Tab-separated table of C-alpha atoms in Angstrom:
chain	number	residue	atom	x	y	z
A	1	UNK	CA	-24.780	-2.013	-13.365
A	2	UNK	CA	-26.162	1.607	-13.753
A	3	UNK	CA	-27.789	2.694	-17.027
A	4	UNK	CA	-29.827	5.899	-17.596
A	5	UNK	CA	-31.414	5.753	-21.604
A	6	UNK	CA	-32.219	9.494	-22.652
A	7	UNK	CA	-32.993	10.891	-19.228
A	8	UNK	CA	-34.448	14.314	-19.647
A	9	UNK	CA	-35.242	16.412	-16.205
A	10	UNK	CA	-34.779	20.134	-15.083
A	11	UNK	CA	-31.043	20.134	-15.633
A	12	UNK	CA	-30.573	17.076	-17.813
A	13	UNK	CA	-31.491	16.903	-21.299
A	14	UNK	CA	-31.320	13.615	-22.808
A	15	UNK	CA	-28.901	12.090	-20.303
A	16	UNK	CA	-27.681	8.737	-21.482
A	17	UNK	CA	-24.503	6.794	-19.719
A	18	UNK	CA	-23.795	3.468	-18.518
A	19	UNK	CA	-21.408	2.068	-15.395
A	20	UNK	CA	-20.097	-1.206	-15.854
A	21	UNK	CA	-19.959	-4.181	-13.002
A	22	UNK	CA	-16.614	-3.955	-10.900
A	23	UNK	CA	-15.629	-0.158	-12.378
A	24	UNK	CA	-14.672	2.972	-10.295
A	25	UNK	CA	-16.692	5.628	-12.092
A	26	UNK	CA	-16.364	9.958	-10.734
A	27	UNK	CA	-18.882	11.530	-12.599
A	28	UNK	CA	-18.653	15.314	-11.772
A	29	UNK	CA	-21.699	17.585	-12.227
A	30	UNK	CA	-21.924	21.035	-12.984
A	31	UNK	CA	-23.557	22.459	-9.804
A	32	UNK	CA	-25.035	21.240	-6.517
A	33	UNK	CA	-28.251	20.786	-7.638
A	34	UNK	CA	-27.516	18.763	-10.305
A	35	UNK	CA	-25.636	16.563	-7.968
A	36	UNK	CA	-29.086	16.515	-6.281
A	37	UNK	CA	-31.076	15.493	-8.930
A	38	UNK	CA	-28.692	12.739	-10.181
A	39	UNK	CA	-28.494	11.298	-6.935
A	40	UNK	CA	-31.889	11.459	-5.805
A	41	UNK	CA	-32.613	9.653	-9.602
A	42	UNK	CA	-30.174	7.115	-9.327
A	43	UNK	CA	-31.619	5.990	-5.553
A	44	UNK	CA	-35.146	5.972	-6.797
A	45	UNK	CA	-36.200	8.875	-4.898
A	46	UNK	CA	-37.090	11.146	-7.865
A	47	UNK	CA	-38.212	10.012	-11.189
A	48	UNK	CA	-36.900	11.749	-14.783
A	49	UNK	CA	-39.740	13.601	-17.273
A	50	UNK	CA	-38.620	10.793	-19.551
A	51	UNK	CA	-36.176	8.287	-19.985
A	52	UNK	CA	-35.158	5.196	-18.232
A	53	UNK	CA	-33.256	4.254	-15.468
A	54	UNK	CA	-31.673	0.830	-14.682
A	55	UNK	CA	-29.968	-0.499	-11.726
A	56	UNK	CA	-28.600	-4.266	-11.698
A	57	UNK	CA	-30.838	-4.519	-14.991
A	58	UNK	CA	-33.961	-3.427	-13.253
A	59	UNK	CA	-36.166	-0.551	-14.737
A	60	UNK	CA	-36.510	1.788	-11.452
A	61	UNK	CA	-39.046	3.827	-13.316
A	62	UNK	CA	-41.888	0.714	-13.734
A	63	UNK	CA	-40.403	-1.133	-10.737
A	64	UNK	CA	-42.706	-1.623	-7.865
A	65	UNK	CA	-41.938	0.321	-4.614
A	66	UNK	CA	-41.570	-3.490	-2.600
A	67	UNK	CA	-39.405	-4.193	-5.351
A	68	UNK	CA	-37.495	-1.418	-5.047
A	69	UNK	CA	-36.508	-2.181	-1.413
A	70	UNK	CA	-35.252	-5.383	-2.169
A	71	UNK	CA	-33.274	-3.813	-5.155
A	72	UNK	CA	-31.850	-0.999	-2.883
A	73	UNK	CA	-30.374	-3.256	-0.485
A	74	UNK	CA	-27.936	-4.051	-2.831
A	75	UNK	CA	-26.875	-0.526	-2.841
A	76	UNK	CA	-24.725	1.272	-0.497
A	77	UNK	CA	-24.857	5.351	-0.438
A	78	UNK	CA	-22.630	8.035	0.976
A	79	UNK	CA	-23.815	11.501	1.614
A	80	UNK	CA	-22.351	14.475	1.807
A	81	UNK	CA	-24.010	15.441	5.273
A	82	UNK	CA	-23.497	11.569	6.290
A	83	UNK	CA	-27.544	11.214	5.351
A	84	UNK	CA	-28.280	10.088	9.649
A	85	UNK	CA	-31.578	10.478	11.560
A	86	UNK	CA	-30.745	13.489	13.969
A	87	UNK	CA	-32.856	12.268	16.753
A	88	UNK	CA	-31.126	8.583	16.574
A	89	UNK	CA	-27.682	8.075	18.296
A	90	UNK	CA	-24.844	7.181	16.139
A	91	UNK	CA	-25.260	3.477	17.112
A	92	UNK	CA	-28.719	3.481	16.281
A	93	UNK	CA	-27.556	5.241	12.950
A	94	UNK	CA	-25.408	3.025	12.105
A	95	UNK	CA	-27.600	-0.593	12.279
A	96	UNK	CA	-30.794	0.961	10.787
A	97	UNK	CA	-29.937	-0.038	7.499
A	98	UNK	CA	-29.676	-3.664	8.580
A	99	UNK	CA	-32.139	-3.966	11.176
A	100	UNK	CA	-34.413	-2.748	8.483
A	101	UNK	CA	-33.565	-5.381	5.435
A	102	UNK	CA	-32.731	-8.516	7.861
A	103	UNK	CA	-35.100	-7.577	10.978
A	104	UNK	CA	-31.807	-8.387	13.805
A	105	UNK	CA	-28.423	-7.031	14.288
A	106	UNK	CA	-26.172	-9.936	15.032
A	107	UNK	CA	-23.057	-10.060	17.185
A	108	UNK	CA	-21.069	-10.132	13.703
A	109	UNK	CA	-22.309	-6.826	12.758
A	110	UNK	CA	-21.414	-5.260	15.407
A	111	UNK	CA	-17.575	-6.536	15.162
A	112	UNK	CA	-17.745	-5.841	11.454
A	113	UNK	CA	-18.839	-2.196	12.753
A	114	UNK	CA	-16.169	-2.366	15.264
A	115	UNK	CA	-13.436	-3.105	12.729
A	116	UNK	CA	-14.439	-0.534	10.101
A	117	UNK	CA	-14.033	1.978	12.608
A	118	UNK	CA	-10.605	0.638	13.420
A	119	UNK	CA	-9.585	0.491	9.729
A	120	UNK	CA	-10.157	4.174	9.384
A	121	UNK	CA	-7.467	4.857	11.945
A	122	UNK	CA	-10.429	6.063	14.223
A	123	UNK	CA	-9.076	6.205	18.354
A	124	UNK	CA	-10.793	2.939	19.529
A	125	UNK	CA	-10.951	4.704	23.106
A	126	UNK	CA	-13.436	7.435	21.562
A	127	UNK	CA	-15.779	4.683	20.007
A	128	UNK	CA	-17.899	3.920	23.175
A	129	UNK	CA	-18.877	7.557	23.811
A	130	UNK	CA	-19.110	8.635	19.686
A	131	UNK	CA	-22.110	5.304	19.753
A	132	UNK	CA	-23.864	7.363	21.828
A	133	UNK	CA	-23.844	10.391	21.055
A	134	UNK	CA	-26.866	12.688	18.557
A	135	UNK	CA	-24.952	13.284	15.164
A	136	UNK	CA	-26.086	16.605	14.726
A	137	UNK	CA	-23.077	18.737	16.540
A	138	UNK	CA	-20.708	16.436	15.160
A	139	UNK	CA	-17.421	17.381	13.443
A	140	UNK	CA	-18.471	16.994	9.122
A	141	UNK	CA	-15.782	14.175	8.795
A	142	UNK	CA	-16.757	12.039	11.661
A	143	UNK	CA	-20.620	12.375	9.802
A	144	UNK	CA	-19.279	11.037	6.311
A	145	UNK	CA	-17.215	8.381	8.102
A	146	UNK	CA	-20.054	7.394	9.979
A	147	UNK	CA	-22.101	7.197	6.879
A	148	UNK	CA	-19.591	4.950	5.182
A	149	UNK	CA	-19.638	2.622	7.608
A	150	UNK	CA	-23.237	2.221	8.155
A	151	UNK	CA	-23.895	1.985	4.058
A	152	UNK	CA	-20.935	-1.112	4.020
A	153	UNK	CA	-22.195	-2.915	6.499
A	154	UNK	CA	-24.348	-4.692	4.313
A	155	UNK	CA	-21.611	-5.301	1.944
A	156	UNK	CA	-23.428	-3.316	-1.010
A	157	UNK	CA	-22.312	-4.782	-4.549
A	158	UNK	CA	-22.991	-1.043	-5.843
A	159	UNK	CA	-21.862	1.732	-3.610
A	160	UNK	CA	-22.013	5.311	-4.725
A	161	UNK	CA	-20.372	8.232	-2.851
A	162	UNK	CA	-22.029	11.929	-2.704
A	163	UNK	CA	-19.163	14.489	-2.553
A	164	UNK	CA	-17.662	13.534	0.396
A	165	UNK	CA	-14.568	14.795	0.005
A	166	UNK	CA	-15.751	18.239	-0.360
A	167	UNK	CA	-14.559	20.505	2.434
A	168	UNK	CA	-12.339	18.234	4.354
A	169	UNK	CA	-8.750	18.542	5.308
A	170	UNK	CA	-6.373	17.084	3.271
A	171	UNK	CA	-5.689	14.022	6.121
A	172	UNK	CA	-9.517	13.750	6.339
A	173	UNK	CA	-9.809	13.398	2.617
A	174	UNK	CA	-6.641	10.692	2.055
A	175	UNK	CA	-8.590	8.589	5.002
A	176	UNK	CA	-11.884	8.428	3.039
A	177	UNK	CA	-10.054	7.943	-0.761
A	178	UNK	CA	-7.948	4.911	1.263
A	179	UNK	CA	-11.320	3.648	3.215
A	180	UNK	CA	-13.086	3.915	0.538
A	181	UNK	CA	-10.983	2.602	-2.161
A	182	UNK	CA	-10.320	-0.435	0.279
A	183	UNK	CA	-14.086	-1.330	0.415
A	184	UNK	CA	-14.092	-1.357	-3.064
A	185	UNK	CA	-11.674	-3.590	-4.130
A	186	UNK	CA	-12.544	-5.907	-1.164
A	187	UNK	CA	-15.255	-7.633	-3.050
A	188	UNK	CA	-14.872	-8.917	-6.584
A	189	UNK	CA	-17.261	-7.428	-9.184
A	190	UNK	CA	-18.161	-4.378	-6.633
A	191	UNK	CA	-19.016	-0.972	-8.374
A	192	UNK	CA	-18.116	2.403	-6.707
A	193	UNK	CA	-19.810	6.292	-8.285
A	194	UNK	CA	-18.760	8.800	-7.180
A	195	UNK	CA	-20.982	12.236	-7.810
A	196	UNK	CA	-19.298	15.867	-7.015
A	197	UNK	CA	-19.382	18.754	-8.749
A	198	UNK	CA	-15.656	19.531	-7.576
A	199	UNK	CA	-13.290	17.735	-9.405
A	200	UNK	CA	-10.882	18.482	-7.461
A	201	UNK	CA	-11.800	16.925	-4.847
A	202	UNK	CA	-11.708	13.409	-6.768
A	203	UNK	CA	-7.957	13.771	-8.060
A	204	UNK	CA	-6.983	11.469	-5.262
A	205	UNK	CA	-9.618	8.494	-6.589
A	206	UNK	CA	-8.319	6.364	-9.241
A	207	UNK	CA	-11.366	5.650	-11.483
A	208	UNK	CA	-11.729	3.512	-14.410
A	209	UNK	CA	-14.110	6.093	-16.220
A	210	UNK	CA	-14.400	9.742	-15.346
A	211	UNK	CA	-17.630	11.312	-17.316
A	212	UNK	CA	-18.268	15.374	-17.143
A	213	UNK	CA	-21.897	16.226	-17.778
């Protein structure tokens, strides 16, 4: 599913690991910017000094960037700040992903949307003014939850999760580790990383592999 061969970059020195299909991986990092860097890596958005990358089998390194699209919409991802378009409402937010890879937002999408929101025990009665609203002044948890449920929309086989546990209240956290956990086991073979540098954080997630770097 994921394989990096010998990755060497400003905090990694010969990096090599390997995620299996249908695993729960927590790979915890040793600072914020190496949770940067292995992100940013792992969604094609940087490239290592050397080494090899491989997502689904492909190289990301030699693939081409049209390629890469196609590849990537396979892939769901989490951040930490909920990774939205300030000057897009949280509607718009939430269907870019999918207007962008299928070109139309169907009425299906929209009551997978709808449920998602209802799964994570979200007050129904709030949802018509949160679509609405910027996402910049809202609450941190509302952002992550917002950016789970855009990134599953297009039921990802590979989903990988940026530290978004950090910070939150303990009944904040439980509702991501069940919402989360939920998505993954919803879909045979489906993969779930997730990246923090605060283990703690993780305890909650029950993962098949947990590597340190």
């Amino acid at each position: 599913m994921i394989r990096f061969e010998n990755v060497t970059t400003k905090n990694f020195d010969s990096l090599s690991f390997e995620i299996e299909k249908a695993s729960a991986y927590k790979i915890i990092t040793n600072s914020d910017y190496e949770n940067r860097e292995l992100l940013n890596i792992m969604l094609g958005l940087e490239k290592p000094e050397y080494g090899r990358v491989f997502i689904f089998n492909e190289d990301l390194c030699t693939l081409p960037e049209k390629e890469l699209g196609r590849l990537f919409s396979r892939v769901g991802a989490v951040l930490i700040d909920g990774g939205m378009i300030s000057n897009l409402k949280v509607w718009e937010n939430i269907v870019l992903p999918v207007w962008y890879h299928s070109g139309k937002i169907s009425e299906d999408i929209e009551k997978k949307a709808i449920q998602r929101f209802e799964e994570t025990g979200m007050d129904i009665s709030y949802l018509g003014e949160l679509m609405g609203k910027l996402p910049g002044p809202l609450p941190v948890h509302e952002k992550r939850l917002i950016g789970f449920i855009r990134a599953s929309l297009l039921e990802p086989e590979l989903m990988i999760y940026d530290s978004i546990f950090e910070g939150l209240s303990p009944e904040m956290s439980e509702t991501l580790i069940r919402v989360s956990g939920t998505f993954h086991s919803g879909k045979a073979g489906r993969t779930s990383v997730y990246i923090t540098p605060d283990e703690q954080s993780v305890e909650g997630i029950k993962a098949d592999t947990v590597l340190r770097l």
